[in-house]
Structures are given as C-alpha cells and as structure tokens.
Short mmCIF file of C-alpha atoms in Angstrom, two decimals:
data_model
loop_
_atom_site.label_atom_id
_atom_site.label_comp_id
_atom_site.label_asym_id
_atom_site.label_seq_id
_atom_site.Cartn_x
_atom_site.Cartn_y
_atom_site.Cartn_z
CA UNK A 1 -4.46 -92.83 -48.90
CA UNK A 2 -6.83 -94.06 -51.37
CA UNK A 3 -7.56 -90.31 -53.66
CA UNK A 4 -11.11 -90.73 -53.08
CA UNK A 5 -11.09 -91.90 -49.24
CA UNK A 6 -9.17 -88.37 -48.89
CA UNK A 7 -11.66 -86.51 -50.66
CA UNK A 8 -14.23 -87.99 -48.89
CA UNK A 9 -12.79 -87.54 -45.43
CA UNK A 10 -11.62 -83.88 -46.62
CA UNK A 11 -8.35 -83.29 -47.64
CA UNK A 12 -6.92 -81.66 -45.38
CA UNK A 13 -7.87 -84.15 -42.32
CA UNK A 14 -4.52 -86.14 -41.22
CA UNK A 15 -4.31 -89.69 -41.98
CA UNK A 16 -4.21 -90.66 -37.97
CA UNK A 17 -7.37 -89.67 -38.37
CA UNK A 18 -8.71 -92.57 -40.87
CA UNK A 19 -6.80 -95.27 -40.33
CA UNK A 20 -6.57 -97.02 -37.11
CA UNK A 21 -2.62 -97.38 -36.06
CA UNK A 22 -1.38 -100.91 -36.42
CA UNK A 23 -0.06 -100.96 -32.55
CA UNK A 24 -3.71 -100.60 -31.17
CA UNK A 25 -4.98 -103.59 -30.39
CA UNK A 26 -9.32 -103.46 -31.41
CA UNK A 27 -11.57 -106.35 -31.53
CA UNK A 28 -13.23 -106.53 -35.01
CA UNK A 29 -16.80 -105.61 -33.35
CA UNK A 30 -15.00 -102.29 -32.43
CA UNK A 31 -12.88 -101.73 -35.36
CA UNK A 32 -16.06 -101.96 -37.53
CA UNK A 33 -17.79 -99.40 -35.10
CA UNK A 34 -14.78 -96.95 -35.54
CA UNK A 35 -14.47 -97.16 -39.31
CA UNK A 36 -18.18 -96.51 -39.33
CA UNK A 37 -17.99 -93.12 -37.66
CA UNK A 38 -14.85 -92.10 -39.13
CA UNK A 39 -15.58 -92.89 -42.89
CA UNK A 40 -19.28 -92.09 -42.94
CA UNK A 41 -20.40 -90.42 -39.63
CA UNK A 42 -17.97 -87.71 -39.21
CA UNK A 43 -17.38 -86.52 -42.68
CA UNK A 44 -20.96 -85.11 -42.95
CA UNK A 45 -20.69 -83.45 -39.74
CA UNK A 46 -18.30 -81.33 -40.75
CA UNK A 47 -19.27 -80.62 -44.24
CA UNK A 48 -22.15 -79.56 -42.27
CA UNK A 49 -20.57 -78.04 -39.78
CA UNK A 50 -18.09 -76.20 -42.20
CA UNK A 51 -21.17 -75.00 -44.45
CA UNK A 52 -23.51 -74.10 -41.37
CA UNK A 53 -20.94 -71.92 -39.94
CA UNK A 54 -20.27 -70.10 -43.06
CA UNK A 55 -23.88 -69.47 -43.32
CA UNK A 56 -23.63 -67.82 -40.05
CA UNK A 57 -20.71 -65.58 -40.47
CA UNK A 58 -22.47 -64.53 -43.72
CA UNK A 59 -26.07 -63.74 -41.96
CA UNK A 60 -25.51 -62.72 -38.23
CA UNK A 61 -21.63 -62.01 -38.57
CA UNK A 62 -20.80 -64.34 -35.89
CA UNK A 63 -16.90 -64.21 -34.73
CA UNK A 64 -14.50 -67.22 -34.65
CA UNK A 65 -11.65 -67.40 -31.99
CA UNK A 66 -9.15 -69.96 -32.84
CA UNK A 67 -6.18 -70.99 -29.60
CA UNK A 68 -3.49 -72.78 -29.93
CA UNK A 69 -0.37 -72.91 -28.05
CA UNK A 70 1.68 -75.83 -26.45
CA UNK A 71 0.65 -74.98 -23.10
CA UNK A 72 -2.27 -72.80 -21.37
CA UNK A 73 -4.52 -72.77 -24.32
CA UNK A 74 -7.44 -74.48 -22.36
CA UNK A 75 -7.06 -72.18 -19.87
CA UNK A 76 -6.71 -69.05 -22.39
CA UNK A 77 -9.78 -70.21 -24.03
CA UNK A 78 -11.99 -70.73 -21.27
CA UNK A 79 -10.62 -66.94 -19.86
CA UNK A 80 -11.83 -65.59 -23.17
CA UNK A 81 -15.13 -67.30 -23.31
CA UNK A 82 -15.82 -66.07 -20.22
CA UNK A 83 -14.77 -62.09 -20.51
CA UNK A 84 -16.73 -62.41 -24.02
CA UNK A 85 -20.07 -63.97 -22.39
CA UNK A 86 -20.13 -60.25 -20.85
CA UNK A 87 -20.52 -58.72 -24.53
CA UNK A 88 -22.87 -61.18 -26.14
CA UNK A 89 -23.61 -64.88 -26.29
CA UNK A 90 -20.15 -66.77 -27.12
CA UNK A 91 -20.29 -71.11 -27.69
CA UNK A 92 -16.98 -72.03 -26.55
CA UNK A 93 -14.86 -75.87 -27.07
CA UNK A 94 -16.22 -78.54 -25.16
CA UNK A 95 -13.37 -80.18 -22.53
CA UNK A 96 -11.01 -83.16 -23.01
CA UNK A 97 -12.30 -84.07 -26.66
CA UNK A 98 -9.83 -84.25 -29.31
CA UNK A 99 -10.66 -80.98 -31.62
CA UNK A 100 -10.82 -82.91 -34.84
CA UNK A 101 -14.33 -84.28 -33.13
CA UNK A 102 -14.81 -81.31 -30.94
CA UNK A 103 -14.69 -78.52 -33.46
CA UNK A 104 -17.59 -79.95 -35.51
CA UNK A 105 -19.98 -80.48 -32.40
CA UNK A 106 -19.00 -77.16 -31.02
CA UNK A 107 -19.74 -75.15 -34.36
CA UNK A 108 -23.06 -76.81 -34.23
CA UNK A 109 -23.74 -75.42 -30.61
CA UNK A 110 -24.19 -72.15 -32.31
CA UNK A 111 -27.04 -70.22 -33.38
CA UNK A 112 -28.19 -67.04 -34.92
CA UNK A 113 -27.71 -65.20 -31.71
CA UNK A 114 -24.14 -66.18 -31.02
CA UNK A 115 -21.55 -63.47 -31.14
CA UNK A 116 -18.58 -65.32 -30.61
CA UNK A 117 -17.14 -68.64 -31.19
CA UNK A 118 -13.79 -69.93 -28.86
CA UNK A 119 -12.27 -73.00 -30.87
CA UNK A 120 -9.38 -74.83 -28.91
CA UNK A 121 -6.96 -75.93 -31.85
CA UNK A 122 -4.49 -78.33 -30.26
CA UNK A 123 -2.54 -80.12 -32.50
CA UNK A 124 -1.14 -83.83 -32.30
CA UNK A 125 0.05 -84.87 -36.04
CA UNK A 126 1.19 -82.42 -38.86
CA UNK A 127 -1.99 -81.13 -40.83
CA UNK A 128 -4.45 -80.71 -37.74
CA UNK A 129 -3.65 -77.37 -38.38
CA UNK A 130 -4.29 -76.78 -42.04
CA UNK A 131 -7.83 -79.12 -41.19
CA UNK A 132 -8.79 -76.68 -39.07
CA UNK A 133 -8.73 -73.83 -41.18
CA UNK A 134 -10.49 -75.67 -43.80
CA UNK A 135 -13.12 -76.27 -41.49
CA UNK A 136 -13.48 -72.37 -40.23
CA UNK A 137 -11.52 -70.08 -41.38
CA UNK A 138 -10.94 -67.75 -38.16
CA UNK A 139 -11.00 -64.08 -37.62
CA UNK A 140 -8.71 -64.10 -34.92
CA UNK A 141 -5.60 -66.67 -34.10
CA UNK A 142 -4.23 -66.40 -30.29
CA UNK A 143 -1.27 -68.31 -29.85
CA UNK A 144 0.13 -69.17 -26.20
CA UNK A 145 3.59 -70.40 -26.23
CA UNK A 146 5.86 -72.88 -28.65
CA UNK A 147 7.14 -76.07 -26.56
CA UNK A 148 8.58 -79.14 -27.20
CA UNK A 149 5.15 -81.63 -27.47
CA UNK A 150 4.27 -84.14 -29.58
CA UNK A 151 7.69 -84.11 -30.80
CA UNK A 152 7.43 -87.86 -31.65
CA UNK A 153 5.46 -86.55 -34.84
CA UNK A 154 6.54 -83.20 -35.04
CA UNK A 155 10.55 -83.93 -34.63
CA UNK A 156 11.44 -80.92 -33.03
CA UNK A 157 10.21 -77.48 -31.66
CA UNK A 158 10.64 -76.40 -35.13
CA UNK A 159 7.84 -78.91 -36.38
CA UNK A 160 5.63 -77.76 -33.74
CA UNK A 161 6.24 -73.97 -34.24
CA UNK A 162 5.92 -74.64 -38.01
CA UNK A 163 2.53 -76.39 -37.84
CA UNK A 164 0.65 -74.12 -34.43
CA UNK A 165 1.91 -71.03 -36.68
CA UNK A 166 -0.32 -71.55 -39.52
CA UNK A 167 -3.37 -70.38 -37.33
CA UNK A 168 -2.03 -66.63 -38.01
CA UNK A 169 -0.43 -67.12 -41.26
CA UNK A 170 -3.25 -67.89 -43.20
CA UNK A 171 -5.20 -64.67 -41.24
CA UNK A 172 -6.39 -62.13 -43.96
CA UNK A 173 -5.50 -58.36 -43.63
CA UNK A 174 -8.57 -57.82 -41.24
CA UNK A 175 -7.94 -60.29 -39.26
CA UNK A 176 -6.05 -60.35 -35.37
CA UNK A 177 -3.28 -62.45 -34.42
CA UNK A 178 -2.69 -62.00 -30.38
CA UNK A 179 0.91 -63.52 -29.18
CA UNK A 180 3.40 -63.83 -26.47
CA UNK A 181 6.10 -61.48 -27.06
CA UNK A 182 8.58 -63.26 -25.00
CA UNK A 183 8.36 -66.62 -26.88
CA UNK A 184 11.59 -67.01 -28.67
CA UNK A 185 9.36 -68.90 -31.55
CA UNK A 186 6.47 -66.24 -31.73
CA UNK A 187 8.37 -63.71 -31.82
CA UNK A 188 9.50 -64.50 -35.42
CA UNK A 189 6.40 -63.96 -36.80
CA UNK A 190 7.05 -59.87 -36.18
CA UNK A 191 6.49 -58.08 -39.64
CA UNK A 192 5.96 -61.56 -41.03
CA UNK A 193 1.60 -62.23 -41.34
CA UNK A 194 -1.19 -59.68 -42.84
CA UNK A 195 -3.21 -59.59 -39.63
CA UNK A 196 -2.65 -57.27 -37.14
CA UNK A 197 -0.49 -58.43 -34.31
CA UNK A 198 -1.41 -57.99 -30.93
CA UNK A 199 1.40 -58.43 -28.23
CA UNK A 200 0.93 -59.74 -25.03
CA UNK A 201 4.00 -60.50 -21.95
CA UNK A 202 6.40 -58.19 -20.38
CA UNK A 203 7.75 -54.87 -22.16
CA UNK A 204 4.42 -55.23 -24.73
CA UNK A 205 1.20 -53.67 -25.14
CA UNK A 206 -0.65 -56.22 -23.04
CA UNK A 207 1.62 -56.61 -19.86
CA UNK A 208 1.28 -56.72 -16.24
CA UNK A 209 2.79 -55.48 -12.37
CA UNK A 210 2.75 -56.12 -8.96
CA UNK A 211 1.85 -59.36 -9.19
CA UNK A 212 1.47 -61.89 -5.82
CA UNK A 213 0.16 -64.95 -4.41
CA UNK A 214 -2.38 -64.31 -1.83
CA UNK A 215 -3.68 -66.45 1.18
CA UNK A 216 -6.07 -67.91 -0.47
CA UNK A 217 -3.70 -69.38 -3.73
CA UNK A 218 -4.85 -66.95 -6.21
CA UNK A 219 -2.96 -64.61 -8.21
CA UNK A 220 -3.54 -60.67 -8.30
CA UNK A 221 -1.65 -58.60 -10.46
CA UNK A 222 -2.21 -55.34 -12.31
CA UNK A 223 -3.38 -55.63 -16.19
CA UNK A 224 -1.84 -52.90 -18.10
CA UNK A 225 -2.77 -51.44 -21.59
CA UNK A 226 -0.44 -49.65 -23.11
CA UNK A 227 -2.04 -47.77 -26.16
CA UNK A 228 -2.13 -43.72 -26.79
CA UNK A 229 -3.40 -44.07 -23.13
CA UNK A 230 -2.38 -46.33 -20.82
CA UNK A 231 -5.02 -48.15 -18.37
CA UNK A 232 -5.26 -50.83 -15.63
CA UNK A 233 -7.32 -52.61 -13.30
CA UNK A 234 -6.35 -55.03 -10.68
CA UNK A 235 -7.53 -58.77 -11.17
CA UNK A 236 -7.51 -61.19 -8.93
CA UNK A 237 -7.70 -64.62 -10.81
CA UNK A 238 -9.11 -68.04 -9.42
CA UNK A 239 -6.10 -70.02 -9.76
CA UNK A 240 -2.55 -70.05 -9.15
CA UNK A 241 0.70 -69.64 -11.08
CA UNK A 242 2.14 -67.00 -12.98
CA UNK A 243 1.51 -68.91 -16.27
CA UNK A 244 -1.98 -68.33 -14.98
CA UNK A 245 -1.35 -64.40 -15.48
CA UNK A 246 0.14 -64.79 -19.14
CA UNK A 247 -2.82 -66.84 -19.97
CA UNK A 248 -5.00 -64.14 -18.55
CA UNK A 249 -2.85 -61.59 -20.76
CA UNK A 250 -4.00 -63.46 -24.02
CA UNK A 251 -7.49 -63.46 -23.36
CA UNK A 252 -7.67 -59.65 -22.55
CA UNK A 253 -5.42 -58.52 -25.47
CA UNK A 254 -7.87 -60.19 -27.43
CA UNK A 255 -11.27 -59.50 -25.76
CA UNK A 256 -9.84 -55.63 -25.86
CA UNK A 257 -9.11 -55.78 -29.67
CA UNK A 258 -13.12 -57.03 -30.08
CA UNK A 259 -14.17 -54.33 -27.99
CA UNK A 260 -15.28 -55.01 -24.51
CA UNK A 261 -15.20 -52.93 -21.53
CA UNK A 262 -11.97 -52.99 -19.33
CA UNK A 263 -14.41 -53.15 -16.39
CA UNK A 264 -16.22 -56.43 -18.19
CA UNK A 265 -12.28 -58.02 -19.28
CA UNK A 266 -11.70 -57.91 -14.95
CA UNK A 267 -15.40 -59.34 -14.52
CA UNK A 268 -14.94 -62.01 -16.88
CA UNK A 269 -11.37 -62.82 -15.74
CA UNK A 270 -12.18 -62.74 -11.98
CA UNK A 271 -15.62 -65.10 -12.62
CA UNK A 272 -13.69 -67.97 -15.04
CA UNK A 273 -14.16 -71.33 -14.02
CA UNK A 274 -10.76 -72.99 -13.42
CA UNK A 275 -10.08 -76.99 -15.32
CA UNK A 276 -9.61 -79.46 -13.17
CA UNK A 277 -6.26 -80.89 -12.53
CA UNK A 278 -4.41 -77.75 -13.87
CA UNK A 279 -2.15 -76.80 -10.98
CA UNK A 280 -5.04 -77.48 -8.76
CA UNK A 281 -4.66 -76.28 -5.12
CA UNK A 282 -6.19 -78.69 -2.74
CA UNK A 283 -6.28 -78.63 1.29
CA UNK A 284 -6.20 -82.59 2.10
CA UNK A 285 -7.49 -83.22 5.61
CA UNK A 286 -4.18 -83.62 7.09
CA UNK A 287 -3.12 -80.31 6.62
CA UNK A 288 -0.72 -80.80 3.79
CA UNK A 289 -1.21 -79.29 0.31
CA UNK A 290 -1.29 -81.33 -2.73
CA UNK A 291 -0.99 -79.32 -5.94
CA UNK A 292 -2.65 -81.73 -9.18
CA UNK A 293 -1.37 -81.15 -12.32
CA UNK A 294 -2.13 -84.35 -13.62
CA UNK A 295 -4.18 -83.19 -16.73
CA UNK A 296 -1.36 -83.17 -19.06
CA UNK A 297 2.59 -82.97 -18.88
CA UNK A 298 5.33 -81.78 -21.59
CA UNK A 299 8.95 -80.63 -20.39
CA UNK A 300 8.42 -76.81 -20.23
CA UNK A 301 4.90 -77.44 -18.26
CA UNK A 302 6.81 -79.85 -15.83
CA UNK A 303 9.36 -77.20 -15.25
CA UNK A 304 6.28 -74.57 -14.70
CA UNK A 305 4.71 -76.85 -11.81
CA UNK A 306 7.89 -76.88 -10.23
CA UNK A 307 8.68 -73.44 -10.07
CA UNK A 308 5.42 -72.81 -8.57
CA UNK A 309 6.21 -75.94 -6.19
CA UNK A 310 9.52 -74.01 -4.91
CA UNK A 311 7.36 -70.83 -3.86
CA UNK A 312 6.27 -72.83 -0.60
CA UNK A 313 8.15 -73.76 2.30
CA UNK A 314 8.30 -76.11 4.29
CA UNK A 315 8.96 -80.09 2.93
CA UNK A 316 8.20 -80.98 -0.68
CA UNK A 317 7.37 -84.45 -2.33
CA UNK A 318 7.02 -84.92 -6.08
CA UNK A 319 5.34 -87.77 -7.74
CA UNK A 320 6.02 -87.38 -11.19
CA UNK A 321 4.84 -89.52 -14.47
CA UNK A 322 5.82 -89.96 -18.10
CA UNK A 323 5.84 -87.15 -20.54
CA UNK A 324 4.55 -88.85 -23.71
CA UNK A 325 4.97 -88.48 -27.37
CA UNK A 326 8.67 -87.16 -27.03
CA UNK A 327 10.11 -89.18 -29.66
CA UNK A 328 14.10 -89.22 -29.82
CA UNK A 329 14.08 -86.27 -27.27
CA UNK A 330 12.34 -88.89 -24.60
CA UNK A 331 15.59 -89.64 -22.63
CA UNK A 332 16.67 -85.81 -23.11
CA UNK A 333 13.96 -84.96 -21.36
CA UNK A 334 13.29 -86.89 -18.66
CA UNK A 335 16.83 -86.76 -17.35
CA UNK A 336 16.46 -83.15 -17.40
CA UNK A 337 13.79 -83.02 -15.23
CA UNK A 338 15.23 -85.10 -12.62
CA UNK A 339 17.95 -82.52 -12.76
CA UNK A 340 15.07 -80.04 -12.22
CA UNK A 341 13.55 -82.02 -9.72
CA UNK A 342 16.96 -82.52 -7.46
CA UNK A 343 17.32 -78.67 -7.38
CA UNK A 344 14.38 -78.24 -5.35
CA UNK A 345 15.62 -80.82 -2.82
CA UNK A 346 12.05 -82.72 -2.30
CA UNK A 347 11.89 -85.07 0.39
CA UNK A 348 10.55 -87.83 -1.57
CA UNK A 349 10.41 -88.08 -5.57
CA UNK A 350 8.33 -90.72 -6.57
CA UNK A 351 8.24 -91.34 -10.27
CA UNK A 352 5.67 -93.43 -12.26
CA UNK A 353 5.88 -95.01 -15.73
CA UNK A 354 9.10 -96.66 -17.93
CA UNK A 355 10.27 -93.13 -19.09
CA UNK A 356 10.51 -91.35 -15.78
CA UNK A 357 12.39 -94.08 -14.13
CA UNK A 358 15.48 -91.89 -16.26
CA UNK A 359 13.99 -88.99 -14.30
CA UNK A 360 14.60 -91.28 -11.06
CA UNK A 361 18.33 -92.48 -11.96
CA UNK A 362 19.28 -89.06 -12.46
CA UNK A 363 17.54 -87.31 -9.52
CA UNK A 364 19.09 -90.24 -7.06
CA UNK A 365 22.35 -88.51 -7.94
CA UNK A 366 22.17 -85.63 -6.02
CA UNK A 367 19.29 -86.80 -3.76
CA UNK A 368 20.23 -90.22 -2.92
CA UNK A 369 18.27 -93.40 -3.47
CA UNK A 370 16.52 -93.21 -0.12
CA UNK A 371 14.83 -90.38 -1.31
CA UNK A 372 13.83 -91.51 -4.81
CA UNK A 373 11.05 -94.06 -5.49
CA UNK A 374 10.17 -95.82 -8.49
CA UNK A 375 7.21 -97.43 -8.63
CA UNK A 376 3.55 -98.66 -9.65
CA UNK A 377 0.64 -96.73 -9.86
CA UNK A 378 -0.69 -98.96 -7.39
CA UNK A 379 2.00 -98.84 -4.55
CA UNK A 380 2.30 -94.51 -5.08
CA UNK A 381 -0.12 -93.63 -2.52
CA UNK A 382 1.44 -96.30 0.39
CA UNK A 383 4.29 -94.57 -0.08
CA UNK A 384 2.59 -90.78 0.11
CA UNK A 385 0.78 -91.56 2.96
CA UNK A 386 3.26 -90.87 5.12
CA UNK A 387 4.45 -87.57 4.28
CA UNK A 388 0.30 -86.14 4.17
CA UNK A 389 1.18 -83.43 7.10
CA UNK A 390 0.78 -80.44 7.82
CA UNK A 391 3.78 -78.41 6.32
CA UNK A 392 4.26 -80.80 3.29
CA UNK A 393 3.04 -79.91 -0.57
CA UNK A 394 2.50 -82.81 -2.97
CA UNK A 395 2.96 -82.08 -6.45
CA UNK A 396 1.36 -84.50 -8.62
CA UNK A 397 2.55 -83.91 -12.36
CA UNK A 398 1.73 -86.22 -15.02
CA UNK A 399 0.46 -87.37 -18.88
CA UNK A 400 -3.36 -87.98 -18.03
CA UNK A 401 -3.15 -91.48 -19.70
CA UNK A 402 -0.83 -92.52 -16.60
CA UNK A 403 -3.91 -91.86 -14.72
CA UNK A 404 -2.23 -90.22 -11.96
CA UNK A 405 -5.84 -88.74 -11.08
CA UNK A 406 -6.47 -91.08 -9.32
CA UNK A 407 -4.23 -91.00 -6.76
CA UNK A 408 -5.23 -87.49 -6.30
CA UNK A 409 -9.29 -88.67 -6.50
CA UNK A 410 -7.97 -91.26 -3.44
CA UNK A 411 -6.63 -88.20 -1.95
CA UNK A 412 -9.69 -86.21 -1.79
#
C-alpha cells in the first residue's frame, strides 16, 4: 500500500479494508461511492472517534469493554451491556455491522454521562486486532473461546488465537482480562499478560451448578463466585443452550470485577434481550419446533447446535449450509460434520450450498441417500414441509450469506 494511503487510512487498518478485492464484481458508479467513504469518509471518523473517546476517558473516566471470541461474543456483549445498564449508563456495539465501521459510530454514541462502553471486536483478516487497539485502547479484554474461523486468512487456529489474543496482551498492569479456563488456547495465556486475569468455566472462580432446561427453553443454573467467600444466585436466562451459560459466565466475571451488585449481575442477566437467529426456539403452528441458528456457522458452533439438537426427542431434521472462509480446512470440515450429523440419526438432512454437499456424501454413509437431500435454497422448504409435526425439531444451521433466514422467515 501506497506509504501515504496507509497513513492516511491509519496504519494499523488492514488492507481488505482499502482496497476493494479483485473477485467482487462493482459497477464503476459504486466503486467510486465505496472509495469515497473508505479513503475520505471513514478516516476522519475515527481520528475523531479515536480522539473524542480519549477526551472522555480523560474527563468523565468512562470504561471501555472490548469482546472477542470465535463464538458467543455477541451474546457475551449484549449480557454485559445489559447487567452494566444497572450501574450506570453503558453505549454498547450496534448489531450485524462489521466493527471496523461499527466501533467508530458506537464510540460516538457516547457522552459525558456514559460509564461504560461494550465494543464487539470480531476479527476477519490479520490486523483487525491491532486496529482496534489503536482506535481505543481498552481497560478490560473478555475473550470467549478460540475456534477454527476465518481460517481462509488466518491459516489455522493458531492464526486466529494469535491475532483475538492481542486484546489482553497489550492490557496494562491495571487493566482486566476475563477468559474461559477450559479453552485449550486461552488457557496459555496463564502467567503470560500484565492484567489481571479473571477465570471463568468449570473448576474456576466464575463457574456454575445445577444447571437445566426448563419448559419453557430457558436455561437456569446456579452462578457461583468463588473468592475469600463464596456466593450464588440462581439465574434463569432467556435463551437456550449451555454455551448460553458460559456466555453468561463472561459477562458476570467481568461486571463483578467493575463492581456491581450480585443481585443487579442476576437482574441484568435474567432481563437481556436475546439476537435473533442464535439458537432461536420457535413453536411453528404445526406443533413442531424449529431451532434457527442461521446467524452465523463455523465447525465448533455447528457441533454446539447439534448437541443442543440431541437433547430432544422425538424425530429430528437438519438443514444445514456452508461454513465459509475455511480455507484448506473446507473439506476437513464439512465431512466432519456430516459425521456429526449421522450420529444423531435425523430423519432428513438437507444440506444447502457447494461445500456442504461433502457434508451430504459423507452423512449418506451411515444414513442412506433416502434420507439425505441436497439441494437449492429454493426447493428446501418443499422438502421440510412435510416433516412440520408435532414431535419433530428443525434445526436450521447456517453462514448468514446462504440466507437460510429465510426459510425460517417462510416458516414463521
């Protein structure tokens, strides 16, 4: 990149980010439009933003809340924003933008009376990371979990761990770095950053017990604090999954490290307002349940959704669409997950886009190719339609660009 177009853009901002890729196809009209925002627009909004926000920790001692993580950190975020809205007014990440746009707008959202600051840092290309730091400089880094995504630019789980990591690394001494204690990644960071380190899972200071699924499809469970003390309270979370409860774990490890109430960390946990299509439970008419999970989709997510799929009886139909941005590890994992898939014997797999039809081949091993569809978007819900009883639960799991959605939109 041109030494002055970097400066310009900052130099820590990813090239993805300037350039338009080659493969897209833009009309000039557009192109123009693009270049405009991203070469003149943008990089005053965040000098701004980046300056403005400085002036505020400086003046009014505002808190910044960076989350990262391959999987859950949406949901971690918006648990925190809303157990923190019980201490003080917190401006939290804006939905389904991509950060390098969102952080900027979000930062401005803030005034002199805001006490916290949420920032979702998710991570596509190597750099984001180093961007974002640039750009605010956090007091605390919460990290979720390490999982092969966006492998096609990051190579391996190594890549990803290497870049997410750098939230808490570059933490000063004062600062708080809240992770899960059972991710075999994480967990190398023990002894290894200046912050303090705030555990969360099982066997940790942040943990959790007696943990169920109630009628309704939400999870309760005991919060535990293990200090000089220990405490609990039982929470009873909108949404369903145990991921769900180690999500919850992060937020209240680091809501209790910036002081609020134990009474106000259930409040705020138990009042959240779920994302939609995150393991969304949803009643269709007919009686069966269709659980849509068709916000996003990496291998260790896919295997998440069905787990929780296997905890009901009765019949089971997947419909399942491309994980993207797997790079070399592409075929890897898709045949895996028709391995995955076959295990929980589902009437009917259906599988949508070129990758997954490796997930098909290798399901219709076991299964049988009566009971393994590949198809178009289009045809999907002729095929469904049949098996929308009562006693049957649909899981819909898929990369949002596959716009699987909309089968689920259809649905409701």
């Amino acid at each position: 990149m041109n030494p002055i177009i970097k400066w310009w853009v900052t130099t820590k901002l990813p090239e993805e980010h300037v350039f338009l890729a080659k493969e897209k196809n833009v009309r000039p009209l557009e192109a123009f439009v693009i270049y405009i925002k991203r070469l003149f627009f943008h990089p005053i909004k965040r000098r701004v933003a980046k300056y403005y926000l400085e002036f505020l920790r400086a003046f009014f001692g505002i808190k910044v809340i960076g989350v990262t993580g391959s999987a859950g950190k949406t949901t971690t975020k918006e648990m925190l924003a809303s157990i923190l809205r019980m201490k003080g007014k917190t401006v939290s990440s804006l939905a389904n933008i991509d950060p390098i746009y969102n952080i900027p707008t979000t930062i401005l959202k803030c005034g002199p009376l805001t006490k916290y600051l949420v920032l979702e840092m998710g991570v596509e290309f190597p750099g984001e990371m180093d961007f974002y730091l640039w750009l605010t400089k956090p007091d605390m880094g919460v990290i979720t979990n390490i999982y092969p995504t966006h492998t096609q630019f990051f190579e391996d789980e190594e890549g990803v761990y290497k870049e997410k990591s750098k939230l808490v690394r570059a933490l000063s001494g004062s600062g708080i770095a809240v992770l899960n204690k059972g991710d075999r990644f994480l967990s190398r960071l023990e002894g290894k950053i200046r912050a303090k380190t705030i555990w969360y899972g099982v066997n940790s200071k942040v943990t959790f017990s007696s943990e169920r699924v109630t009628k309704d499809f939400k999870s309760e469970f005991r919060l535990i604090f293990k200090e000089k003390e220990e405490r609990s309270v039982k929470i009873k979370l909108p949404v369903f999954g145990k991921q769900f409860i180690f999500n919850a774990l992060a937020a209240a490890g680091a809501s209790c490290e910036l002081g609020v109430l134990i009474a106000d960390i259930k409040e705020g946990l138990e009042n959240f307002q779920p994302q939609k299509h995150r393991l969304e439970v949803i009643r269709h008419k007919s009686g069966a349940i269709i659980l849509d999970d068709t916000y996003n989709s990496n291998p260790a997510a896919a295997k998440v959704a069905l787990e929780t799929l296997s905890l009901f009886r009765g019949e089971k139909v997947v419909i399942f669409g491309d994980m993207l941005e797997l790079g070399k590890w592409e075929e890897k994992y898709h045949k895996e997950l028709g391995e995955e898939i076959a295990k929980i014997s589902p009437s009917m797999l259906i599988c949508v886009g070129e990758a997954s039809r490796l997930t098909a081949e290798t399901a219709s091993v076991a299964l049988g190719e009566e009971r393994v569809k590949f198809l178009e978007k289009s045809k999907v819900f002729t095929e469904l339609k049949p098996f929308l009883r009562k006693n049957v639960t649909v899981l819909i799991k898929g990369s949002r660009s596959l716009g699987l959605d909309k089968i689920v939109s259809r649905l409701s």
